[in-house]
XYZ file of C-alpha atoms in Angstrom:
245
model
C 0.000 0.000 0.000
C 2.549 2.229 0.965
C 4.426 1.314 -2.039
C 1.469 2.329 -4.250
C 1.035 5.941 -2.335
C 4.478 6.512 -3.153
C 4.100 5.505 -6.477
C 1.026 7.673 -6.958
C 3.083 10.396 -5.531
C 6.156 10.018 -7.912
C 3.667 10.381 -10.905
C 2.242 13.208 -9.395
C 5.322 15.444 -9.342
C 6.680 13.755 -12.811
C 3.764 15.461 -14.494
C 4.104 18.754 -12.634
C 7.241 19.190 -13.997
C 6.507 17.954 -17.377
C 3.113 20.017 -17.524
C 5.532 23.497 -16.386
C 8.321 22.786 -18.443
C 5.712 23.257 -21.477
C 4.473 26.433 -20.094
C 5.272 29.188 -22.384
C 7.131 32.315 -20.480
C 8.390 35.843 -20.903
C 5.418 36.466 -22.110
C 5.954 40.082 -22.861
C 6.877 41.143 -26.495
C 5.114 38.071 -27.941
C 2.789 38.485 -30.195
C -0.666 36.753 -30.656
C -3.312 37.703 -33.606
C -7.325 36.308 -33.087
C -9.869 36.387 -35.567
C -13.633 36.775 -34.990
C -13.286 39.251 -31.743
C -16.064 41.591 -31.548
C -18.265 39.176 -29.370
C -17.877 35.103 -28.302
C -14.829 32.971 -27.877
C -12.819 35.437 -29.990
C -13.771 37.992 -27.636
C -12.572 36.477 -24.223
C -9.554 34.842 -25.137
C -8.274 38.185 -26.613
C -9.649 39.525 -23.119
C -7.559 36.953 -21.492
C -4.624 36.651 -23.393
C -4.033 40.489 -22.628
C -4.555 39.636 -19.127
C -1.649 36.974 -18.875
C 0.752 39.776 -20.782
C 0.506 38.379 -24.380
C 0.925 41.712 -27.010
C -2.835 40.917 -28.676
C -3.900 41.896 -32.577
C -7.352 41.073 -32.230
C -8.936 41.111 -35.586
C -13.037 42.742 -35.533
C -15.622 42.406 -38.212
C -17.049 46.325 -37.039
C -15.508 49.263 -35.855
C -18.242 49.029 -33.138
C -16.698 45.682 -32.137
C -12.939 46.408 -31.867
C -13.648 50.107 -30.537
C -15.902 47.944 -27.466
C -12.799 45.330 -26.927
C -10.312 48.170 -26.538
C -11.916 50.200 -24.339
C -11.635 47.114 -21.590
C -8.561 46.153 -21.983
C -4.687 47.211 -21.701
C -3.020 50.283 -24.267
C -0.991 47.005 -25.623
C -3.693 45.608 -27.288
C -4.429 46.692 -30.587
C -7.474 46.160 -33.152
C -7.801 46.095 -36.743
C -10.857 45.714 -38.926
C -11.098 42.148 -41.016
C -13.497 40.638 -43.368
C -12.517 37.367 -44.388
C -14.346 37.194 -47.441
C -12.055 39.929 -48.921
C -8.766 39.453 -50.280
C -8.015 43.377 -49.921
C -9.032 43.395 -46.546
C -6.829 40.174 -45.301
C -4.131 42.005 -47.027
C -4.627 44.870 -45.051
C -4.355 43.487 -41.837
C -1.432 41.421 -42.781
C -0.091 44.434 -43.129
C -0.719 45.578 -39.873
C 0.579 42.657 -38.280
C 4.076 42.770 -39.720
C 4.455 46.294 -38.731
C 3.400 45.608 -34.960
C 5.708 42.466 -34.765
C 8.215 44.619 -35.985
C 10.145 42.079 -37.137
C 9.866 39.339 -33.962
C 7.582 37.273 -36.170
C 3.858 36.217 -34.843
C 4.392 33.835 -31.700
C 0.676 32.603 -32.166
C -2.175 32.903 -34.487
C -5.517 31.644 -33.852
C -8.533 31.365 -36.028
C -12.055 32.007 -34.613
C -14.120 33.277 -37.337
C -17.719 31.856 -38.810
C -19.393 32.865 -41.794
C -23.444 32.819 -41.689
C -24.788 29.193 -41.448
C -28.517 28.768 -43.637
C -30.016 26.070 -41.656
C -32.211 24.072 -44.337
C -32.375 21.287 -46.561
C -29.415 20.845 -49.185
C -31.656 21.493 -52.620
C -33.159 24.686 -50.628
C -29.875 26.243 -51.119
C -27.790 27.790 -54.317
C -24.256 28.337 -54.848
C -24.144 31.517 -52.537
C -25.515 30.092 -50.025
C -22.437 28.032 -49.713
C -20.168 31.111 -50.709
C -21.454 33.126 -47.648
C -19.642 30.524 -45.334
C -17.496 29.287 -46.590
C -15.632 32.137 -48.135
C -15.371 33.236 -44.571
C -15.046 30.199 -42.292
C -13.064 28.145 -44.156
C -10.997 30.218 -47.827
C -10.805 33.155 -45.569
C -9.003 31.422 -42.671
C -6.593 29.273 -45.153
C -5.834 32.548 -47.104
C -4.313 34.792 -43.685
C -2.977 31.584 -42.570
C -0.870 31.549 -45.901
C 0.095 35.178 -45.893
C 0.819 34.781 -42.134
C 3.247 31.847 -42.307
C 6.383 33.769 -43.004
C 5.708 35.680 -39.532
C 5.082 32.387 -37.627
C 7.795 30.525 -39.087
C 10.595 33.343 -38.494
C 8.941 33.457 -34.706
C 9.111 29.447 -34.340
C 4.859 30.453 -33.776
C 2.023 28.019 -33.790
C -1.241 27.717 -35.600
C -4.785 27.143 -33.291
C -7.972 26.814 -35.296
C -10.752 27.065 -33.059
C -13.687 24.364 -34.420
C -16.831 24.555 -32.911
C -18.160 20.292 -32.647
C -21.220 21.089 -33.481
C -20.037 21.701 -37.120
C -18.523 18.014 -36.980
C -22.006 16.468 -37.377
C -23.653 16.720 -40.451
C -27.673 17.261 -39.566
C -28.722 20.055 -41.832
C -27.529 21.537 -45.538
C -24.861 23.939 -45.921
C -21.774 25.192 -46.135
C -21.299 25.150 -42.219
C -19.925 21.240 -41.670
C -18.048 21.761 -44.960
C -16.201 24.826 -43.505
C -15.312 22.784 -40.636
C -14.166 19.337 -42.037
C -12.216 21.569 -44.506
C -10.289 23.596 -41.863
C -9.478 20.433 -39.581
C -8.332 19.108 -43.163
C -6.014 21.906 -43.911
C -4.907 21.626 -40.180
C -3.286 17.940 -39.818
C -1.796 18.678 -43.408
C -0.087 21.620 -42.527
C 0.946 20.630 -39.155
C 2.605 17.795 -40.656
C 4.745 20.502 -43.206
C 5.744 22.980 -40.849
C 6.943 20.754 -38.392
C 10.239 21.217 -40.169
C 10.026 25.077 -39.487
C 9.528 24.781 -35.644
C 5.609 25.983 -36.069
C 3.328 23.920 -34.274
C -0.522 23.544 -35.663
C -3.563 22.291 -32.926
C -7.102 21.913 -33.271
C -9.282 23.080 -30.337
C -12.474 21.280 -30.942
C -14.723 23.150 -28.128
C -17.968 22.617 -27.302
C -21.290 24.462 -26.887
C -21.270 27.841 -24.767
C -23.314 30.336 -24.474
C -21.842 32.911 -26.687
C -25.599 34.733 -27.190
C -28.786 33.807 -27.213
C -29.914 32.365 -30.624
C -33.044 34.120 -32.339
C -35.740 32.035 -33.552
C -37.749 34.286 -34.947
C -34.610 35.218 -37.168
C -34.352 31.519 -38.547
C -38.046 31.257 -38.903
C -37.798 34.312 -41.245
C -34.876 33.269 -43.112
C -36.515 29.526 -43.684
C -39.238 31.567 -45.163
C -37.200 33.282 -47.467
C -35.575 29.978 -48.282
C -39.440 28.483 -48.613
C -40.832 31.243 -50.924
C -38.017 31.146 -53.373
C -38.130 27.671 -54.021
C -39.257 26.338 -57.501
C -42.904 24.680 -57.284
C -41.842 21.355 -58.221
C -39.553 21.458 -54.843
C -42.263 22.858 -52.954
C -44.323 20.135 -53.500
C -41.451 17.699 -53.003
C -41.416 18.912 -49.845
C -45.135 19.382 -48.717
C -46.560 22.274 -46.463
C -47.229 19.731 -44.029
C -43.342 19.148 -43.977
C -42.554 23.300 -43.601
C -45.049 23.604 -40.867
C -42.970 21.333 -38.882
Protein backbone atom coordinates (compact mmCIF):
# COMPACT_ATOMS: atom_id res chain seq x y z
CA UNK A 1 0.00 0.00 0.00
CA UNK A 2 2.55 2.23 0.96
CA UNK A 3 4.43 1.31 -2.04
CA UNK A 4 1.47 2.33 -4.25
CA UNK A 5 1.03 5.94 -2.34
CA UNK A 6 4.48 6.51 -3.15
CA UNK A 7 4.10 5.51 -6.48
CA UNK A 8 1.03 7.67 -6.96
CA UNK A 9 3.08 10.40 -5.53
CA UNK A 10 6.16 10.02 -7.91
CA UNK A 11 3.67 10.38 -10.90
CA UNK A 12 2.24 13.21 -9.39
CA UNK A 13 5.32 15.44 -9.34
CA UNK A 14 6.68 13.76 -12.81
CA UNK A 15 3.76 15.46 -14.49
CA UNK A 16 4.10 18.75 -12.63
CA UNK A 17 7.24 19.19 -14.00
CA UNK A 18 6.51 17.95 -17.38
CA UNK A 19 3.11 20.02 -17.52
CA UNK A 20 5.53 23.50 -16.39
CA UNK A 21 8.32 22.79 -18.44
CA UNK A 22 5.71 23.26 -21.48
CA UNK A 23 4.47 26.43 -20.09
CA UNK A 24 5.27 29.19 -22.38
CA UNK A 25 7.13 32.31 -20.48
CA UNK A 26 8.39 35.84 -20.90
CA UNK A 27 5.42 36.47 -22.11
CA UNK A 28 5.95 40.08 -22.86
CA UNK A 29 6.88 41.14 -26.50
CA UNK A 30 5.11 38.07 -27.94
CA UNK A 31 2.79 38.49 -30.19
CA UNK A 32 -0.67 36.75 -30.66
CA UNK A 33 -3.31 37.70 -33.61
CA UNK A 34 -7.33 36.31 -33.09
CA UNK A 35 -9.87 36.39 -35.57
CA UNK A 36 -13.63 36.77 -34.99
CA UNK A 37 -13.29 39.25 -31.74
CA UNK A 38 -16.06 41.59 -31.55
CA UNK A 39 -18.26 39.18 -29.37
CA UNK A 40 -17.88 35.10 -28.30
CA UNK A 41 -14.83 32.97 -27.88
CA UNK A 42 -12.82 35.44 -29.99
CA UNK A 43 -13.77 37.99 -27.64
CA UNK A 44 -12.57 36.48 -24.22
CA UNK A 45 -9.55 34.84 -25.14
CA UNK A 46 -8.27 38.18 -26.61
CA UNK A 47 -9.65 39.52 -23.12
CA UNK A 48 -7.56 36.95 -21.49
CA UNK A 49 -4.62 36.65 -23.39
CA UNK A 50 -4.03 40.49 -22.63
CA UNK A 51 -4.55 39.64 -19.13
CA UNK A 52 -1.65 36.97 -18.88
CA UNK A 53 0.75 39.78 -20.78
CA UNK A 54 0.51 38.38 -24.38
CA UNK A 55 0.92 41.71 -27.01
CA UNK A 56 -2.83 40.92 -28.68
CA UNK A 57 -3.90 41.90 -32.58
CA UNK A 58 -7.35 41.07 -32.23
CA UNK A 59 -8.94 41.11 -35.59
CA UNK A 60 -13.04 42.74 -35.53
CA UNK A 61 -15.62 42.41 -38.21
CA UNK A 62 -17.05 46.33 -37.04
CA UNK A 63 -15.51 49.26 -35.86
CA UNK A 64 -18.24 49.03 -33.14
CA UNK A 65 -16.70 45.68 -32.14
CA UNK A 66 -12.94 46.41 -31.87
CA UNK A 67 -13.65 50.11 -30.54
CA UNK A 68 -15.90 47.94 -27.47
CA UNK A 69 -12.80 45.33 -26.93
CA UNK A 70 -10.31 48.17 -26.54
CA UNK A 71 -11.92 50.20 -24.34
CA UNK A 72 -11.63 47.11 -21.59
CA UNK A 73 -8.56 46.15 -21.98
CA UNK A 74 -4.69 47.21 -21.70
CA UNK A 75 -3.02 50.28 -24.27
CA UNK A 76 -0.99 47.01 -25.62
CA UNK A 77 -3.69 45.61 -27.29
CA UNK A 78 -4.43 46.69 -30.59
CA UNK A 79 -7.47 46.16 -33.15
CA UNK A 80 -7.80 46.10 -36.74
CA UNK A 81 -10.86 45.71 -38.93
CA UNK A 82 -11.10 42.15 -41.02
CA UNK A 83 -13.50 40.64 -43.37
CA UNK A 84 -12.52 37.37 -44.39
CA UNK A 85 -14.35 37.19 -47.44
CA UNK A 86 -12.05 39.93 -48.92
CA UNK A 87 -8.77 39.45 -50.28
CA UNK A 88 -8.02 43.38 -49.92
CA UNK A 89 -9.03 43.39 -46.55
CA UNK A 90 -6.83 40.17 -45.30
CA UNK A 91 -4.13 42.00 -47.03
CA UNK A 92 -4.63 44.87 -45.05
CA UNK A 93 -4.35 43.49 -41.84
CA UNK A 94 -1.43 41.42 -42.78
CA UNK A 95 -0.09 44.43 -43.13
CA UNK A 96 -0.72 45.58 -39.87
CA UNK A 97 0.58 42.66 -38.28
CA UNK A 98 4.08 42.77 -39.72
CA UNK A 99 4.45 46.29 -38.73
CA UNK A 100 3.40 45.61 -34.96
CA UNK A 101 5.71 42.47 -34.77
CA UNK A 102 8.22 44.62 -35.98
CA UNK A 103 10.14 42.08 -37.14
CA UNK A 104 9.87 39.34 -33.96
CA UNK A 105 7.58 37.27 -36.17
CA UNK A 106 3.86 36.22 -34.84
CA UNK A 107 4.39 33.84 -31.70
CA UNK A 108 0.68 32.60 -32.17
CA UNK A 109 -2.18 32.90 -34.49
CA UNK A 110 -5.52 31.64 -33.85
CA UNK A 111 -8.53 31.36 -36.03
CA UNK A 112 -12.05 32.01 -34.61
CA UNK A 113 -14.12 33.28 -37.34
CA UNK A 114 -17.72 31.86 -38.81
CA UNK A 115 -19.39 32.86 -41.79
CA UNK A 116 -23.44 32.82 -41.69
CA UNK A 117 -24.79 29.19 -41.45
CA UNK A 118 -28.52 28.77 -43.64
CA UNK A 119 -30.02 26.07 -41.66
CA UNK A 120 -32.21 24.07 -44.34
CA UNK A 121 -32.38 21.29 -46.56
CA UNK A 122 -29.41 20.85 -49.18
CA UNK A 123 -31.66 21.49 -52.62
CA UNK A 124 -33.16 24.69 -50.63
CA UNK A 125 -29.87 26.24 -51.12
CA UNK A 126 -27.79 27.79 -54.32
CA UNK A 127 -24.26 28.34 -54.85
CA UNK A 128 -24.14 31.52 -52.54
CA UNK A 129 -25.51 30.09 -50.03
CA UNK A 130 -22.44 28.03 -49.71
CA UNK A 131 -20.17 31.11 -50.71
CA UNK A 132 -21.45 33.13 -47.65
CA UNK A 133 -19.64 30.52 -45.33
CA UNK A 134 -17.50 29.29 -46.59
CA UNK A 135 -15.63 32.14 -48.13
CA UNK A 136 -15.37 33.24 -44.57
CA UNK A 137 -15.05 30.20 -42.29
CA UNK A 138 -13.06 28.14 -44.16
CA UNK A 139 -11.00 30.22 -47.83
CA UNK A 140 -10.80 33.15 -45.57
CA UNK A 141 -9.00 31.42 -42.67
CA UNK A 142 -6.59 29.27 -45.15
CA UNK A 143 -5.83 32.55 -47.10
CA UNK A 144 -4.31 34.79 -43.69
CA UNK A 145 -2.98 31.58 -42.57
CA UNK A 146 -0.87 31.55 -45.90
CA UNK A 147 0.09 35.18 -45.89
CA UNK A 148 0.82 34.78 -42.13
CA UNK A 149 3.25 31.85 -42.31
CA UNK A 150 6.38 33.77 -43.00
CA UNK A 151 5.71 35.68 -39.53
CA UNK A 152 5.08 32.39 -37.63
CA UNK A 153 7.79 30.52 -39.09
CA UNK A 154 10.59 33.34 -38.49
CA UNK A 155 8.94 33.46 -34.71
CA UNK A 156 9.11 29.45 -34.34
CA UNK A 157 4.86 30.45 -33.78
CA UNK A 158 2.02 28.02 -33.79
CA UNK A 159 -1.24 27.72 -35.60
CA UNK A 160 -4.79 27.14 -33.29
CA UNK A 161 -7.97 26.81 -35.30
CA UNK A 162 -10.75 27.06 -33.06
CA UNK A 163 -13.69 24.36 -34.42
CA UNK A 164 -16.83 24.56 -32.91
CA UNK A 165 -18.16 20.29 -32.65
CA UNK A 166 -21.22 21.09 -33.48
CA UNK A 167 -20.04 21.70 -37.12
CA UNK A 168 -18.52 18.01 -36.98
CA UNK A 169 -22.01 16.47 -37.38
CA UNK A 170 -23.65 16.72 -40.45
CA UNK A 171 -27.67 17.26 -39.57
CA UNK A 172 -28.72 20.06 -41.83
CA UNK A 173 -27.53 21.54 -45.54
CA UNK A 174 -24.86 23.94 -45.92
CA UNK A 175 -21.77 25.19 -46.14
CA UNK A 176 -21.30 25.15 -42.22
CA UNK A 177 -19.93 21.24 -41.67
CA UNK A 178 -18.05 21.76 -44.96
CA UNK A 179 -16.20 24.83 -43.51
CA UNK A 180 -15.31 22.78 -40.64
CA UNK A 181 -14.17 19.34 -42.04
CA UNK A 182 -12.22 21.57 -44.51
CA UNK A 183 -10.29 23.60 -41.86
CA UNK A 184 -9.48 20.43 -39.58
CA UNK A 185 -8.33 19.11 -43.16
CA UNK A 186 -6.01 21.91 -43.91
CA UNK A 187 -4.91 21.63 -40.18
CA UNK A 188 -3.29 17.94 -39.82
CA UNK A 189 -1.80 18.68 -43.41
CA UNK A 190 -0.09 21.62 -42.53
CA UNK A 191 0.95 20.63 -39.15
CA UNK A 192 2.61 17.80 -40.66
CA UNK A 193 4.75 20.50 -43.21
CA UNK A 194 5.74 22.98 -40.85
CA UNK A 195 6.94 20.75 -38.39
CA UNK A 196 10.24 21.22 -40.17
CA UNK A 197 10.03 25.08 -39.49
CA UNK A 198 9.53 24.78 -35.64
CA UNK A 199 5.61 25.98 -36.07
CA UNK A 200 3.33 23.92 -34.27
CA UNK A 201 -0.52 23.54 -35.66
CA UNK A 202 -3.56 22.29 -32.93
CA UNK A 203 -7.10 21.91 -33.27
CA UNK A 204 -9.28 23.08 -30.34
CA UNK A 205 -12.47 21.28 -30.94
CA UNK A 206 -14.72 23.15 -28.13
CA UNK A 207 -17.97 22.62 -27.30
CA UNK A 208 -21.29 24.46 -26.89
CA UNK A 209 -21.27 27.84 -24.77
CA UNK A 210 -23.31 30.34 -24.47
CA UNK A 211 -21.84 32.91 -26.69
CA UNK A 212 -25.60 34.73 -27.19
CA UNK A 213 -28.79 33.81 -27.21
CA UNK A 214 -29.91 32.36 -30.62
CA UNK A 215 -33.04 34.12 -32.34
CA UNK A 216 -35.74 32.04 -33.55
CA UNK A 217 -37.75 34.29 -34.95
CA UNK A 218 -34.61 35.22 -37.17
CA UNK A 219 -34.35 31.52 -38.55
CA UNK A 220 -38.05 31.26 -38.90
CA UNK A 221 -37.80 34.31 -41.24
CA UNK A 222 -34.88 33.27 -43.11
CA UNK A 223 -36.52 29.53 -43.68
CA UNK A 224 -39.24 31.57 -45.16
CA UNK A 225 -37.20 33.28 -47.47
CA UNK A 226 -35.57 29.98 -48.28
CA UNK A 227 -39.44 28.48 -48.61
CA UNK A 228 -40.83 31.24 -50.92
CA UNK A 229 -38.02 31.15 -53.37
CA UNK A 230 -38.13 27.67 -54.02
CA UNK A 231 -39.26 26.34 -57.50
CA UNK A 232 -42.90 24.68 -57.28
CA UNK A 233 -41.84 21.36 -58.22
CA UNK A 234 -39.55 21.46 -54.84
CA UNK A 235 -42.26 22.86 -52.95
CA UNK A 236 -44.32 20.14 -53.50
CA UNK A 237 -41.45 17.70 -53.00
CA UNK A 238 -41.42 18.91 -49.84
CA UNK A 239 -45.14 19.38 -48.72
CA UNK A 240 -46.56 22.27 -46.46
CA UNK A 241 -47.23 19.73 -44.03
CA UNK A 242 -43.34 19.15 -43.98
CA UNK A 243 -42.55 23.30 -43.60
CA UNK A 244 -45.05 23.60 -40.87
CA UNK A 245 -42.97 21.33 -38.88
Amino acid sequence: LHIAILASILSLIIYWLIRDSHRVRNLSGKHIFITGCDTGLGNSLAKWLDKRGFCVIAACATEKGGQELQSCSSLSLKTVNLNLADSNSIARAVVFVTEETAGKGLFGLVSNAEGTAPVAPTDWLRIEDFHSVLDISLLGLIEITLKLLPLLKKAEGRVVNLINAKGLMDVVGGGYSLSKWGMEAFSDTLRIEMQHFGVKVSIVEHGFFKAGVVNSDVIEKYLLRLWNRLTPEIRDSYGEKYFIE
